[in-house]
PDB file of C-alpha atoms and ligand atoms in Angstrom:
ATOM      1  CA  MET A   1     -13.234  15.921   5.461  1.00 44.00           C
ATOM      2  CA  ASN A   2     -15.637  12.985   6.412  1.00 40.00           C
ATOM      3  CA  ASP A   3     -16.904  11.820   3.290  1.00 41.00           C
ATOM      4  CA  LYS A   4     -20.884  12.124   3.027  1.00 36.00           C
ATOM      5  CA  LYS A   5     -21.959   9.039   0.056  1.00 37.00           C
ATOM      6  CA  ASP A   6     -20.682   5.485  -0.678  1.00 36.00           C
ATOM      7  CA  GLY A   7     -21.183   3.811  -4.000  1.00 36.00           C
ATOM      8  CA  ALA A   8     -18.889   6.865  -6.223  1.00 37.00           C
ATOM      9  CA  ALA A   9     -17.746   5.029  -9.635  1.00 41.00           C
ATOM     10  CA  GLU A  10     -14.315   4.386  -9.006  1.00 57.00           C
ATOM     11  CA  LYS A  11     -12.217   7.639 -11.438  1.00 74.00           C
ATOM     12  CA  GLY A  12      -9.077   9.590 -10.958  1.00 86.00           C
ATOM     13  CA  PRO A  13      -5.615   7.586 -11.602  1.00 95.00           C
ATOM     14  CA  PRO A  14      -4.658   4.247 -11.327  1.00 96.00           C
ATOM     15  CA  LEU A  15      -4.049   2.514  -7.998  1.00 97.00           C
ATOM     16  CA  ALA A  16      -0.996   2.011  -6.614  1.00 98.00           C
ATOM     17  CA  LEU A  17      -0.382  -0.633  -3.740  1.00 98.00           C
ATOM     18  CA  VAL A  18       2.983  -0.052  -2.014  1.00 98.00           C
ATOM     19  CA  VAL A  19       3.496  -2.531   0.343  1.00 98.00           C
ATOM     20  CA  ALA A  20       6.935  -5.149   1.942  1.00 98.00           C
ATOM     21  CA  VAL A  21       6.551  -8.408   2.806  1.00 98.00           C
ATOM     22  CA  ALA A  22       8.707 -11.622   4.198  1.00 98.00           C
ATOM     23  CA  GLU A  23       9.385 -14.709   2.470  1.00 98.00           C
ATOM     24  CA  ASN A  24       6.349 -16.037   4.694  1.00 98.00           C
ATOM     25  CA  GLY A  25       3.770 -13.450   3.954  1.00 98.00           C
ATOM     26  CA  VAL A  26       4.195 -11.172   7.116  1.00 98.00           C
ATOM     27  CA  ILE A  27       3.742  -7.760   6.983  1.00 98.00           C
ATOM     28  CA  GLY A  28       3.385  -6.676  10.358  1.00 98.00           C
ATOM     29  CA  LYS A  29       3.134  -7.779  14.112  1.00 98.00           C
ATOM     30  CA  GLU A  30       1.403  -5.898  17.219  1.00 97.00           C
ATOM     31  CA  ASN A  31       0.471  -3.400  15.277  1.00 96.00           C
ATOM     32  CA  GLY A  32       4.136  -2.365  13.827  1.00 97.00           C
ATOM     33  CA  LEU A  33       6.525  -3.851  11.805  1.00 97.00           C
ATOM     34  CA  PRO A  34       8.305  -6.899  12.208  1.00 96.00           C
ATOM     35  CA  TRP A  35      11.748  -5.522  10.683  1.00 97.00           C
ATOM     36  CA  HIS A  36      13.595  -2.420  10.153  1.00 96.00           C
ATOM     37  CA  ILE A  37      14.641  -1.307   6.798  1.00 97.00           C
ATOM     38  CA  SER A  38      16.089   1.928   6.424  1.00 96.00           C
ATOM     39  CA  SER A  39      16.338   1.445   2.758  1.00 96.00           C
ATOM     40  CA  ASP A  40      13.045   0.319   2.221  1.00 96.00           C
ATOM     41  CA  LEU A  41      11.039   3.534   3.923  1.00 96.00           C
ATOM     42  CA  LYS A  42      12.672   5.601   1.812  1.00 97.00           C
ATOM     43  CA  ARG A  43      11.808   4.019  -0.730  1.00 97.00           C
ATOM     44  CA  PHE A  44       8.503   3.900   0.578  1.00 98.00           C
ATOM     45  CA  ARG A  45       8.849   7.852   0.771  1.00 98.00           C
ATOM     46  CA  ALA A  46       9.783   8.765  -2.648  1.00 98.00           C
ATOM     47  CA  LEU A  47       6.949   6.266  -3.905  1.00 98.00           C
ATOM     48  CA  THR A  48       4.390   8.227  -2.142  1.00 98.00           C
ATOM     49  CA  MET A  49       6.038  11.869  -2.022  1.00 98.00           C
ATOM     50  CA  GLY A  50       2.670  14.285  -3.383  1.00 98.00           C
ATOM     51  CA  LYS A  51       0.255  11.897  -3.698  1.00 98.00           C
ATOM     52  CA  PRO A  52      -3.527  10.686  -1.602  1.00 98.00           C
ATOM     53  CA  LEU A  53      -2.737   7.592   0.082  1.00 98.00           C
ATOM     54  CA  LEU A  54      -5.189   5.044   1.335  1.00 98.00           C
ATOM     55  CA  MET A  55      -4.653   3.243   4.694  1.00 98.00           C
ATOM     56  CA  GLY A  56      -7.337   1.190   6.648  1.00 98.00           C
ATOM     57  CA  ARG A  57      -7.338   2.419  10.884  1.00 96.00           C
ATOM     58  CA  LYS A  58      -4.655   0.638  11.934  1.00 97.00           C
ATOM     59  CA  THR A  59      -2.025   0.687   9.740  1.00 98.00           C
ATOM     60  CA  PHE A  60      -2.330   5.104  10.440  1.00 96.00           C
ATOM     61  CA  GLU A  61      -2.828   4.150  14.505  1.00 95.00           C
ATOM     62  CA  SER A  62       0.740   2.624  14.045  1.00 95.00           C
ATOM     63  CA  ILE A  63       2.439   5.320  11.984  1.00 94.00           C
ATOM     64  CA  GLY A  64       0.835   7.979  14.469  1.00 91.00           C
ATOM     65  CA  ARG A  65       0.950  11.340  12.225  1.00 91.00           C
ATOM     66  CA  ALA A  66       0.017  13.045   8.599  1.00 93.00           C
ATOM     67  CA  LEU A  67       3.206  11.842   6.618  1.00 96.00           C
ATOM     68  CA  PRO A  68       4.923  15.324   4.990  1.00 96.00           C
ATOM     69  CA  GLY A  69       4.625  15.993   1.456  1.00 97.00           C
ATOM     70  CA  ARG A  70       1.160  13.667   0.931  1.00 98.00           C
ATOM     71  CA  GLU A  71      -2.677  13.584   2.202  1.00 97.00           C
ATOM     72  CA  THR A  72      -3.808  10.472   3.794  1.00 97.00           C
ATOM     73  CA  ILE A  73      -7.206   9.066   3.253  1.00 97.00           C
ATOM     74  CA  LEU A  74      -8.200   6.554   6.788  1.00 97.00           C
ATOM     75  CA  ILE A  75     -10.659   3.936   6.275  1.00 98.00           C
ATOM     76  CA  SER A  76     -12.476   3.209   9.577  1.00 97.00           C
ATOM     77  CA  ARG A  77     -16.213   2.493   9.977  1.00 97.00           C
ATOM     78  CA  ASP A  78     -16.001   4.432  13.098  1.00 95.00           C
ATOM     79  CA  PRO A  79     -17.632   8.134  12.362  1.00 90.00           C
ATOM     80  CA  ALA A  80     -17.282   9.408  14.922  1.00 90.00           C
ATOM     81  CA  PHE A  81     -13.151   9.554  13.794  1.00 87.00           C
ATOM     82  CA  VAL A  82     -12.046  13.351  14.211  1.00 85.00           C
ATOM     83  CA  PRO A  83      -9.857  14.258  10.685  1.00 84.00           C
ATOM     84  CA  SER A  84      -6.591  16.734  11.242  1.00 88.00           C
ATOM     85  CA  PRO A  85      -4.658  18.711   8.907  1.00 91.00           C
ATOM     86  CA  GLY A  86      -3.517  16.433   5.811  1.00 93.00           C
ATOM     87  CA  VAL A  87      -5.834  13.775   7.399  1.00 96.00           C
ATOM     88  CA  HIS A  88      -9.437  12.735   5.715  1.00 96.00           C
ATOM     89  CA  HIS A  89     -11.936  10.136   7.418  1.00 96.00           C
ATOM     90  CA  ALA A  90     -14.160   7.885   4.484  1.00 97.00           C
ATOM     91  CA  VAL A  91     -15.881   5.046   6.407  1.00 97.00           C
ATOM     92  CA  THR A  92     -16.407   2.859   2.980  1.00 97.00           C
ATOM     93  CA  ILE A  93     -13.875   1.315   0.380  1.00 97.00           C
ATOM     94  CA  ASP A  94     -16.044   3.038  -1.930  1.00 96.00           C
ATOM     95  CA  SER A  95     -16.493   6.737  -0.537  1.00 96.00           C
ATOM     96  CA  ALA A  96     -12.234   6.491  -0.196  1.00 97.00           C
ATOM     97  CA  LEU A  97     -11.568   5.857  -3.778  1.00 97.00           C
ATOM     98  CA  ALA A  98     -13.769   8.278  -4.931  1.00 97.00           C
ATOM     99  CA  LEU A  99     -12.176  10.848  -2.553  1.00 96.00           C
ATOM    100  CA  ALA A 100      -8.766  10.016  -3.333  1.00 97.00           C
ATOM    101  CA  ALA A 101      -9.130  10.858  -6.774  1.00 97.00           C
ATOM    102  CA  ALA A 102     -10.658  14.186  -5.596  1.00 96.00           C
ATOM    103  CA  ARG A 103      -7.716  15.479  -3.738  1.00 97.00           C
ATOM    104  CA  ALA A 104      -5.207  13.156  -6.425  1.00 97.00           C
ATOM    105  CA  GLU A 105      -6.971  15.301  -9.072  1.00 97.00           C
ATOM    106  CA  VAL A 106      -6.215  18.621  -6.597  1.00 96.00           C
ATOM    107  CA  MET A 107      -2.167  17.269  -5.806  1.00 97.00           C
ATOM    108  CA  LYS A 108      -2.094  16.614  -9.482  1.00 97.00           C
ATOM    109  CA  ALA A 109      -0.763  12.685  -8.475  1.00 98.00           C
ATOM    110  CA  ASP A 110       0.086  10.379 -11.345  1.00 97.00           C
ATOM    111  CA  GLU A 111      -1.363   7.406  -8.795  1.00 97.00           C
ATOM    112  CA  ILE A 112      -3.416   6.776  -5.277  1.00 98.00           C
ATOM    113  CA  ILE A 113      -0.919   4.661  -2.743  1.00 98.00           C
ATOM    114  CA  ILE A 114      -3.091   1.943  -1.280  1.00 98.00           C
ATOM    115  CA  ALA A 115      -0.474   1.738   1.977  1.00 98.00           C
ATOM    116  CA  GLY A 116      -2.241  -1.376   3.187  1.00 96.00           C
ATOM    117  CA  GLY A 117      -2.898  -2.807   6.017  1.00 97.00           C
ATOM    118  CA  SER A 118      -3.776  -6.838   5.081  1.00 98.00           C
ATOM    119  CA  GLU A 119      -7.153  -5.757   5.302  1.00 98.00           C
ATOM    120  CA  ILE A 120      -7.142  -2.819   2.553  1.00 98.00           C
ATOM    121  CA  PHE A 121      -5.198  -4.852   1.033  1.00 98.00           C
ATOM    122  CA  ALA A 122      -7.345  -8.028   0.397  1.00 98.00           C
ATOM    123  CA  ALA A 123      -9.971  -5.243  -0.329  1.00 98.00           C
ATOM    124  CA  LEU A 124      -8.393  -3.401  -2.885  1.00 97.00           C
ATOM    125  CA  LEU A 125      -5.836  -6.408  -4.787  1.00 97.00           C
ATOM    126  CA  ASP A 126      -8.735  -6.737  -7.239  1.00 95.00           C
ATOM    127  CA  ARG A 127      -8.885  -3.810  -8.232  1.00 96.00           C
ATOM    128  CA  VAL A 128      -5.270  -2.410  -8.204  1.00 97.00           C
ATOM    129  CA  ASN A 129      -2.913  -1.825 -11.278  1.00 96.00           C
ATOM    130  CA  ARG A 130       0.631  -1.406 -10.168  1.00 97.00           C
ATOM    131  CA  MET A 131       2.039  -2.954  -7.404  1.00 98.00           C
ATOM    132  CA  TYR A 132       5.311  -1.705  -6.058  1.00 98.00           C
ATOM    133  CA  VAL A 133       6.303  -4.693  -3.995  1.00 98.00           C
ATOM    134  CA  THR A 134       9.815  -4.738  -1.348  1.00 98.00           C
ATOM    135  CA  PHE A 135      10.161  -8.312  -0.684  1.00 98.00           C
ATOM    136  CA  ILE A 136      12.808  -8.847   2.455  1.00 98.00           C
ATOM    137  CA  ALA A 137      15.024 -11.671   2.888  1.00 98.00           C
ATOM    138  CA  ALA A 138      13.709 -13.057   6.389  1.00 97.00           C
ATOM    139  CA  ALA A 139      11.012 -14.918   7.777  1.00 98.00           C
ATOM    140  CA  PRO A 140       9.764 -13.258  11.458  1.00 97.00           C
ATOM    141  CA  LYS A 141       7.481 -14.085  13.382  1.00 98.00           C
ATOM    142  CA  GLY A 142       4.173 -12.126  12.638  1.00 98.00           C
ATOM    143  CA  ASP A 143       0.402 -11.318  13.142  1.00 98.00           C
ATOM    144  CA  VAL A 144      -1.038 -10.223   9.709  1.00 98.00           C
ATOM    145  CA  PHE A 145      -0.155 -11.205   6.034  1.00 98.00           C
ATOM    146  CA  PHE A 146      -0.085 -10.287   2.878  1.00 98.00           C
ATOM    147  CA  PRO A 147      -3.551 -11.706   0.938  1.00 97.00           C
ATOM    148  CA  SER A 148      -2.468 -14.286  -1.689  1.00 95.00           C
ATOM    149  CA  VAL A 149      -1.596 -13.381  -4.846  1.00 95.00           C
ATOM    150  CA  ASP A 150      -2.313 -15.067  -8.278  1.00 94.00           C
ATOM    151  CA  TRP A 151       0.828 -14.024  -9.904  1.00 93.00           C
ATOM    152  CA  SER A 152       0.621 -14.833 -13.354  1.00 94.00           C
ATOM    153  CA  ASN A 153      -1.571 -12.217 -13.511  1.00 95.00           C
ATOM    154  CA  TRP A 154       1.153  -9.413 -12.940  1.00 97.00           C
ATOM    155  CA  GLU A 155       4.438  -8.266 -14.853  1.00 97.00           C
ATOM    156  CA  GLU A 156       7.833  -7.828 -13.349  1.00 97.00           C
ATOM    157  CA  ILE A 157       9.117  -4.953 -14.737  1.00 97.00           C
ATOM    158  CA  HIS A 158      11.810  -3.676 -12.774  1.00 98.00           C
ATOM    159  CA  ARG A 159      13.827  -4.972 -10.028  1.00 98.00           C
ATOM    160  CA  GLU A 160      17.160  -4.378  -7.803  1.00 98.00           C
ATOM    161  CA  ASP A 161      18.171  -6.572  -5.699  1.00 98.00           C
ATOM    162  CA  HIS A 162      19.955  -5.473  -2.401  1.00 97.00           C
ATOM    163  CA  LEU A 163      22.740  -6.536   0.237  1.00 97.00           C
ATOM    164  CA  PRO A 164      21.311  -4.962   3.682  1.00 95.00           C
ATOM    165  CA  GLN A 165      22.644  -1.055   4.173  1.00 91.00           C
ATOM    166  CA  LYS A 166      23.450   0.647   7.027  1.00 92.00           C
ATOM    167  CA  GLY A 167      20.371   0.758   9.065  1.00 91.00           C
ATOM    168  CA  ASP A 168      18.518  -2.578   7.540  1.00 94.00           C
ATOM    169  CA  ASP A 169      17.845  -5.548   9.121  1.00 92.00           C
ATOM    170  CA  ALA A 170      17.959  -8.009   5.800  1.00 96.00           C
ATOM    171  CA  ALA A 171      18.243  -7.974   2.612  1.00 98.00           C
ATOM    172  CA  PHE A 172      15.636  -6.684   0.640  1.00 97.00           C
ATOM    173  CA  SER A 173      14.927  -6.613  -2.941  1.00 98.00           C
ATOM    174  CA  PHE A 174      12.433  -3.551  -5.196  1.00 98.00           C
ATOM    175  CA  VAL A 175      10.012  -5.053  -7.748  1.00 98.00           C
ATOM    176  CA  ASP A 176       8.312  -3.730  -9.432  1.00 98.00           C
ATOM    177  CA  PHE A 177       4.637  -4.896 -11.349  1.00 98.00           C
ATOM    178  CA  VAL A 178       1.940  -3.704 -13.852  1.00 97.00           C
ATOM    179  CA  ARG A 179      -1.013  -5.811 -14.016  1.00 96.00           C
ATOM    180  CA  ARG A 180      -1.032  -8.081 -17.080  1.00 94.00           C
ATOM    181  CA  ASP A 181      -3.839  -7.965 -20.295  1.00 73.00           C
ATOM    182  CA  ALA A 182      -6.880  -9.696 -19.499  1.00 55.00           C
ATOM    183  CA  SER A 183      -6.270 -11.969 -21.700  1.00 46.00           C
ATOM    184  CA  HIS A 184      -3.365 -12.879 -21.549  1.00 42.00           C
ATOM    185  CA  HIS A 185      -2.903 -15.895 -20.239  1.00 41.00           C
ATOM    186  CA  ALA A 186       0.823 -16.806 -19.152  1.00 40.00           C
ATOM    187  CA  THR A 187       2.070 -18.388 -15.672  1.00 38.00           C
ATOM    188  CA  GLN A 188       4.492 -16.704 -13.832  1.00 40.00           C
ATOM    189  CA  ALA A 189       6.427 -18.288 -10.362  1.00 42.00           C
ATOM    190  CA  MET A 190       5.814 -16.256  -7.240  1.00 44.00           C
ATOM    191  CA  PRO A 191       9.109 -13.755  -7.803  1.00 47.00           C
TER     192      PRO A 191
HETATM  193  N1  LIG B   1       5.109  -4.301   5.067  1.00 69.79           N
HETATM  194  C1  LIG B   1       3.648  -3.359   4.935  1.00 69.79           C
HETATM  195  O1  LIG B   1       4.140  -2.763   3.613  1.00 69.79           O
HETATM  196  C2  LIG B   1       2.238  -2.999   5.317  1.00 69.79           C
HETATM  197  C3  LIG B   1       2.290  -2.006   5.064  1.00 69.79           C
HETATM  198  C4  LIG B   1       0.817  -2.009   5.729  1.00 69.79           C
HETATM  199  C5  LIG B   1       0.235  -1.712   7.048  1.00 69.79           C
HETATM  200  N2  LIG B   1       1.111  -2.852   7.698  1.00 69.79           N
HETATM  201  C6  LIG B   1       1.093  -3.804   9.020  1.00 69.79           C
HETATM  202  O2  LIG B   1      -0.518  -4.397   8.491  1.00 69.79           O
HETATM  203  C7  LIG B   1      -0.667  -4.378  10.170  1.00 69.79           C
HETATM  204  C8  LIG B   1      -1.463  -3.502   9.789  1.00 69.79           C
HETATM  205  O3  LIG B   1      -2.654  -3.832   9.057  1.00 69.79           O
HETATM  206  P1  LIG B   1      -4.384  -4.557   9.623  1.00 69.79           P
HETATM  207  O4  LIG B   1      -5.159  -4.980   8.275  1.00 69.79           O
HETATM  208  O5  LIG B   1      -4.666  -5.145  11.283  1.00 69.79           O
HETATM  209  O6  LIG B   1      -5.144  -2.952   9.702  1.00 69.79           O
HETATM  210  P2  LIG B   1      -5.563  -2.038   8.196  1.00 69.79           P
HETATM  211  O7  LIG B   1      -6.041  -2.800   7.129  1.00 69.79           O
HETATM  212  O8  LIG B   1      -4.246  -1.540   8.575  1.00 69.79           O
HETATM  213  O9  LIG B   1      -7.670  -1.723   9.801  1.00 69.79           O
HETATM  214  C9  LIG B   1      -7.831  -2.305   9.014  1.00 69.79           C
HETATM  215  C10 LIG B   1      -8.653  -0.878   9.582  1.00 69.79           C
HETATM  216  O10 LIG B   1      -9.150  -0.653   8.816  1.00 69.79           O
HETATM  217  C11 LIG B   1     -10.957   0.031   8.852  1.00 69.79           C
HETATM  218  N3  LIG B   1     -12.047  -0.637   7.683  1.00 69.79           N
HETATM  219  C12 LIG B   1     -10.781  -2.177   8.157  1.00 69.79           C
HETATM  220  N4  LIG B   1     -11.619  -2.366   5.629  1.00 69.79           N
HETATM  221  C13 LIG B   1     -12.672  -1.306   5.773  1.00 69.79           C
HETATM  222  C14 LIG B   1     -14.079  -1.339   5.060  1.00 69.79           C
HETATM  223  N5  LIG B   1     -13.963  -1.704   4.317  1.00 69.79           N
HETATM  224  N6  LIG B   1     -15.095  -0.315   5.304  1.00 69.79           N
HETATM  225  C15 LIG B   1     -14.597   0.578   6.002  1.00 69.79           C
HETATM  226  N7  LIG B   1     -13.865   0.330   6.939  1.00 69.79           N
HETATM  227  C16 LIG B   1     -12.841  -0.632   7.107  1.00 69.79           C
HETATM  228  C17 LIG B   1     -11.275  -0.956   9.370  1.00 69.79           C
HETATM  229  O11 LIG B   1     -11.345  -0.039  10.797  1.00 69.79           O
HETATM  230  P3  LIG B   1     -12.097   0.132  11.979  1.00 69.79           P
HETATM  231  O12 LIG B   1     -11.903  -0.866  12.872  1.00 69.79           O
HETATM  232  O13 LIG B   1     -11.951   1.918  12.543  1.00 69.79           O
HETATM  233  O14 LIG B   1     -13.637   0.288  11.654  1.00 69.79           O
HETATM  234  C18 LIG B   1     -10.344  -1.423  10.338  1.00 69.79           C
HETATM  235  O15 LIG B   1     -10.343  -2.338  11.849  1.00 69.79           O
HETATM  236  C19 LIG B   1       0.182  -3.506  10.973  1.00 69.79           C
HETATM  237  O16 LIG B   1       1.231  -4.426  11.493  1.00 69.79           O
HETATM  238  C20 LIG B   1       1.381  -2.508   9.582  1.00 69.79           C
HETATM  239  O17 LIG B   1       2.467  -2.313  10.957  1.00 69.79           O
HETATM  240  C21 LIG B   1       2.446  -3.148   6.815  1.00 69.79           C
END
């Protein structure tokens, strides 16, 4: 499905960003992940199942396929992109959001997942309502970084610290955040 128009009003369920980020802010390397953490892949699957996923063209190419049980809204300025089953195409951020909201309604999904990469996170960070962050206890070399976040705008509502399990390169923490009310000005250190 190709989108037809830009600038559609934002509507639909909340936007939830899902990211795994290293201590040095790295999220990617050579269009892939610079770590292998099976536990995080399982968490990504559980968090995203049954929901529409917005992702940039490079992230889609790094995954290389539609993810079962989800619908991908791929953002690319290339109008020639050919959609496939489970993969929709939008040429702008706003048309991608409108398309994701429509798909969420059909899927009865309670949130729209912002799945990256860096360009898409940067474009949507101000509009995201929730963040599911995996903090990786490592500082690998990489070429793509999570955009800078003002953590005082975010309230940590859940945290799980984990030692590496079988198939995990490093220790990690799963931390859920919700955006603070705009009137709340408490400061919070980088988690
Ligand atoms: N650690 C994590 O949680 C995580 C999550 C996701 C991705 N990643 C990593 O992040 C890296 C990819 O991220 P990236 O920032 O390089 O690329 P990206 O955000 O995945 O994709 C960038 C592409 O998206 C399209 N795009 C971006 N902004 C747009 C806009 N405003 N309107 C229309 N199209 C737009 C463009 O596609 P066209 O060039 O086709 O126009 C652009 O080249 C990979 O290494 C991946 O493994 C990590």
